[in-house]
GROMACS .gro file of C-alpha atoms in nm:
model
  190
    1MET     CA    1  -2.451  -2.991   0.701
    2THR     CA    2  -2.777  -2.895   0.631
    3PRO     CA    3  -2.886  -2.730   0.300
    4ASP     CA    4  -2.955  -2.395   0.473
    5VAL     CA    5  -2.598  -2.394   0.620
    6ILE     CA    6  -2.459  -2.460   0.288
    7SER     CA    7  -2.651  -2.201   0.115
    8THR     CA    8  -2.546  -1.945   0.377
    9LEU     CA    9  -2.187  -2.048   0.356
   10VAL     CA   10  -2.194  -2.009  -0.023
   11THR     CA   11  -2.370  -1.673   0.010
   12ILE     CA   12  -2.105  -1.546   0.253
   13GLY     CA   13  -1.836  -1.678   0.019
   14LEU     CA   14  -1.983  -1.512  -0.282
   15ALA     CA   15  -2.020  -1.195  -0.083
   16PHE     CA   16  -1.656  -1.204   0.037
   17THR     CA   17  -1.528  -1.288  -0.317
   18GLY     CA   18  -1.741  -0.996  -0.449
   19TYR     CA   19  -1.611  -0.767  -0.178
   20LEU     CA   20  -1.239  -0.873  -0.251
   21PHE     CA   21  -1.283  -0.818  -0.616
   22THR     CA   22  -1.431  -0.482  -0.572
   23TYR     CA   23  -1.152  -0.388  -0.333
   24LEU     CA   24  -0.877  -0.503  -0.551
   25HIS     CA   25  -1.030  -0.342  -0.854
   26GLY     CA   26  -1.074  -0.016  -0.671
   27ARG     CA   27  -0.705  -0.035  -0.557
   28SER     CA   28  -0.600  -0.106  -0.910
   29VAL     CA   29  -0.792   0.184  -1.049
   30ALA     CA   30  -0.671   0.411  -0.772
   31ARG     CA   31  -0.305   0.317  -0.844
   32ARG     CA   32  -0.354   0.393  -1.213
   33GLU     CA   33  -0.517   0.730  -1.139
   34SER     CA   34  -0.231   0.821  -0.919
   35GLN     CA   35   0.016   0.728  -1.192
   36LEU     CA   36  -0.177   0.911  -1.446
   37GLU     CA   37  -0.182   1.227  -1.223
   38ARG     CA   38   0.202   1.214  -1.189
   39VAL     CA   39   0.252   1.160  -1.558
   40ASN     CA   40   0.024   1.437  -1.649
   41ALA     CA   41   0.204   1.676  -1.406
   42GLN     CA   42   0.543   1.573  -1.567
   43LEU     CA   43   0.418   1.638  -1.905
   44ARG     CA   44   0.223   1.955  -1.815
   45ASN     CA   45   0.489   2.125  -1.612
   46LEU     CA   46   0.837   1.984  -1.693
   47TYR     CA   47   0.874   1.772  -2.004
   48GLY     CA   48   0.605   1.924  -2.225
   49PRO     CA   49   0.722   2.280  -2.173
   50LEU     CA   50   1.096   2.194  -2.186
   51PHE     CA   51   1.035   1.992  -2.513
   52ALA     CA   52   0.849   2.286  -2.661
   53LEU     CA   53   1.115   2.545  -2.544
   54LEU     CA   54   1.398   2.326  -2.685
   55ASN     CA   55   1.227   2.299  -3.026
   56GLN     CA   56   1.195   2.677  -3.027
   57SER     CA   57   1.551   2.714  -2.923
   58ASN     CA   58   1.662   2.473  -3.201
   59ASP     CA   59   1.457   2.652  -3.468
   60ILE     CA   60   1.590   3.001  -3.364
   61TRP     CA   61   1.941   2.867  -3.357
   62LYS     CA   62   1.891   2.736  -3.703
   63ALA     CA   63   1.749   3.061  -3.807
   64PHE     CA   64   2.043   3.242  -3.660
   65THR     CA   65   2.308   3.023  -3.809
   66GLU     CA   66   2.147   3.055  -4.154
   67ASN     CA   67   2.143   3.428  -4.150
   68PHE     CA   68   2.434   3.534  -3.942
   69TRP     CA   69   2.706   3.262  -3.916
   70PRO     CA   70   3.042   3.406  -4.028
   71ALA     CA   71   3.113   3.366  -4.389
   72HIS     CA   72   3.460   3.251  -4.341
   73GLY     CA   73   3.359   2.879  -4.297
   74GLN     CA   74   3.452   2.829  -3.930
   75SER     CA   75   3.306   2.552  -3.738
   76ALA     CA   76   3.242   2.773  -3.423
   77TYR     CA   77   3.103   3.128  -3.427
   78PHE     CA   78   3.396   3.261  -3.225
   79VAL     CA   79   3.735   3.196  -3.376
   80GLU     CA   80   4.035   3.390  -3.234
   81GLY     CA   81   4.140   3.649  -3.479
   82GLN     CA   82   3.866   3.569  -3.737
   83THR     CA   83   3.545   3.687  -3.578
   84THR     CA   84   3.479   4.042  -3.674
   85ASP     CA   85   3.349   4.322  -3.452
   86ALA     CA   86   3.022   4.337  -3.647
   87GLU     CA   87   2.977   3.961  -3.593
   88LYS     CA   88   3.042   3.984  -3.227
   89SER     CA   89   2.787   4.269  -3.208
   90VAL     CA   90   2.519   4.059  -3.382
   91TRP     CA   91   2.592   3.780  -3.135
   92ARG     CA   92   2.550   4.014  -2.827
   93VAL     CA   93   2.207   4.140  -2.954
   94TRP     CA   94   2.090   3.784  -3.026
   95MET     CA   95   2.221   3.651  -2.702
   96LYS     CA   96   2.060   3.936  -2.492
   97THR     CA   97   1.728   3.955  -2.670
   98VAL     CA   98   1.677   3.605  -2.792
   99PHE     CA   99   1.885   3.317  -2.651
  100MET     CA  100   1.913   3.434  -2.295
  101PRO     CA  101   1.544   3.511  -2.241
  102LEU     CA  102   1.474   3.162  -2.379
  103ASN     CA  103   1.743   3.022  -2.160
  104ASP     CA  104   1.585   3.178  -1.864
  105LYS     CA  105   1.241   3.005  -1.946
  106ILE     CA  106   1.431   2.664  -1.982
  107GLU     CA  107   1.612   2.727  -1.645
  108ALA     CA  108   1.281   2.823  -1.469
  109VAL     CA  109   1.103   2.514  -1.591
  110ILE     CA  110   1.370   2.278  -1.483
  111VAL     CA  111   1.430   2.444  -1.147
  112GLU     CA  112   1.078   2.502  -1.061
  113ASN     CA  113   0.978   2.134  -1.153
  114ALA     CA  114   1.270   1.926  -1.054
  115ASP     CA  115   1.070   1.712  -0.830
  116LEU     CA  116   0.898   1.587  -1.161
  117ILE     CA  117   1.223   1.457  -1.312
  118VAL     CA  118   1.202   1.104  -1.424
  119GLY     CA  119   1.457   0.871  -1.233
  120GLU     CA  120   1.617   0.897  -0.904
  121GLU     CA  121   1.906   1.123  -1.012
  122PHE     CA  122   1.916   1.483  -1.137
  123PRO     CA  123   2.031   1.442  -1.499
  124GLN     CA  124   2.384   1.544  -1.578
  125VAL     CA  125   2.256   1.712  -1.901
  126PHE     CA  126   2.029   1.919  -1.685
  127LYS     CA  127   2.320   2.012  -1.468
  128GLU     CA  128   2.527   2.105  -1.774
  129CYS     CA  129   2.231   2.327  -1.919
  130LEU     CA  130   2.180   2.511  -1.583
  131ALA     CA  131   2.551   2.576  -1.551
  132HIS     CA  132   2.574   2.708  -1.909
  133ILE     CA  133   2.287   2.954  -1.838
  134ALA     CA  134   2.431   3.078  -1.496
  135ALA     CA  135   2.772   3.115  -1.644
  136TYR     CA  136   2.638   3.337  -1.938
  137ARG     CA  137   2.500   3.599  -1.672
  138PRO     CA  138   2.837   3.745  -1.577
  139VAL     CA  139   2.941   3.771  -1.959
  140ILE     CA  140   2.611   3.970  -2.027
  141ASP     CA  141   2.695   4.180  -1.716
  142GLN     CA  142   3.034   4.262  -1.859
  143TRP     CA  143   2.866   4.365  -2.188
  144ALA     CA  144   2.626   4.598  -2.010
  145ALA     CA  145   2.948   4.757  -1.835
  146GLY     CA  146   3.102   4.799  -2.179
  147ASP     CA  147   3.358   4.502  -2.156
  148PHE     CA  148   3.344   4.305  -2.468
  149SER     CA  149   3.650   4.076  -2.383
  150SER     CA  150   3.427   3.766  -2.345
  151HIS     CA  151   3.140   3.652  -2.566
  152THR     CA  152   3.066   3.297  -2.449
  153SER     CA  153   2.963   3.111  -2.139
  154TYR     CA  154   3.226   2.948  -1.928
  155CYS     CA  155   3.028   2.617  -1.958
  156ASN     CA  156   2.912   2.457  -2.281
  157TRP     CA  157   2.558   2.425  -2.391
  158PRO     CA  158   2.467   2.045  -2.390
  159GLY     CA  159   2.286   2.099  -2.728
  160ASP     CA  160   2.185   1.767  -2.894
  161ARG     CA  161   2.208   1.560  -2.582
  162LEU     CA  162   1.974   1.777  -2.383
  163TYR     CA  163   1.725   1.774  -2.669
  164SER     CA  164   1.749   1.400  -2.727
  165ASP     CA  165   1.697   1.329  -2.362
  166VAL     CA  166   1.405   1.545  -2.313
  167GLU     CA  167   1.253   1.431  -2.638
  168LYS     CA  168   1.302   1.059  -2.533
  169GLN     CA  169   1.134   1.135  -2.188
  170TYR     CA  170   0.860   1.326  -2.346
  171HIS     CA  171   0.749   1.053  -2.589
  172GLN     CA  172   0.779   0.783  -2.323
  173LEU     CA  173   0.557   0.974  -2.092
  174ARG     CA  174   0.319   1.032  -2.362
  175ARG     CA  175   0.297   0.663  -2.428
  176THR     CA  176   0.275   0.591  -2.056
  177GLN     CA  177  -0.014   0.860  -2.039
  178ILE     CA  178  -0.199   0.699  -2.334
  179ARG     CA  179  -0.175   0.342  -2.183
  180LEU     CA  180  -0.293   0.460  -1.848
  181ILE     CA  181  -0.592   0.650  -1.999
  182ARG     CA  182  -0.681   0.354  -2.196
  183GLY     CA  183  -0.657   0.114  -1.904
  184LEU     CA  184  -0.881   0.340  -1.694
  185ARG     CA  185  -1.135   0.360  -1.961
  186MET     CA  186  -1.150  -0.013  -1.976
  187ASN     CA  187  -1.201  -0.030  -1.599
  188THR     CA  188  -1.475   0.216  -1.594
  189GLN     CA  189  -1.654   0.024  -1.876
  190ASP     CA  190  -1.659  -0.293  -1.669
   0.00000   0.00000   0.00000
């Protein structure tokens, strides 16, 4: 082989290696950008708003229990024969004006952004949350009609499990977001 042929082959090899590196690097950056776009959407539209709403809900619940929980030391707000009419009335006001509007926002965030849920399955705790909210609507409708025979949803609120699941996903997504942003910054500085 002549020096010109060797030089040409080396040039072609270097050009191909450069092209291959650029192609693979571009593909890696595009994959990270796509992942970051999804994580951003999950945080912006589902887990961020849901985490904020659940924090608000917890704070409001705490304020309610500190100010209006029945004084007779019961573990549940409604105990047959112990909850007074005045306590029931307070409950109805808070449920209609504070808790249910907040529940409606929680429901909307979950339903409208279900495609952003982490994992392949719709979480059981989300199902329980949505069932609780839906099952409260007929109770509130009964109140509007003057029927105060029921005061609670027919499905329990998942409470701490819902909060801890959303909090966990929120923080995991934030860590992933930060990692992806750092990785993209490093790639653009190359």
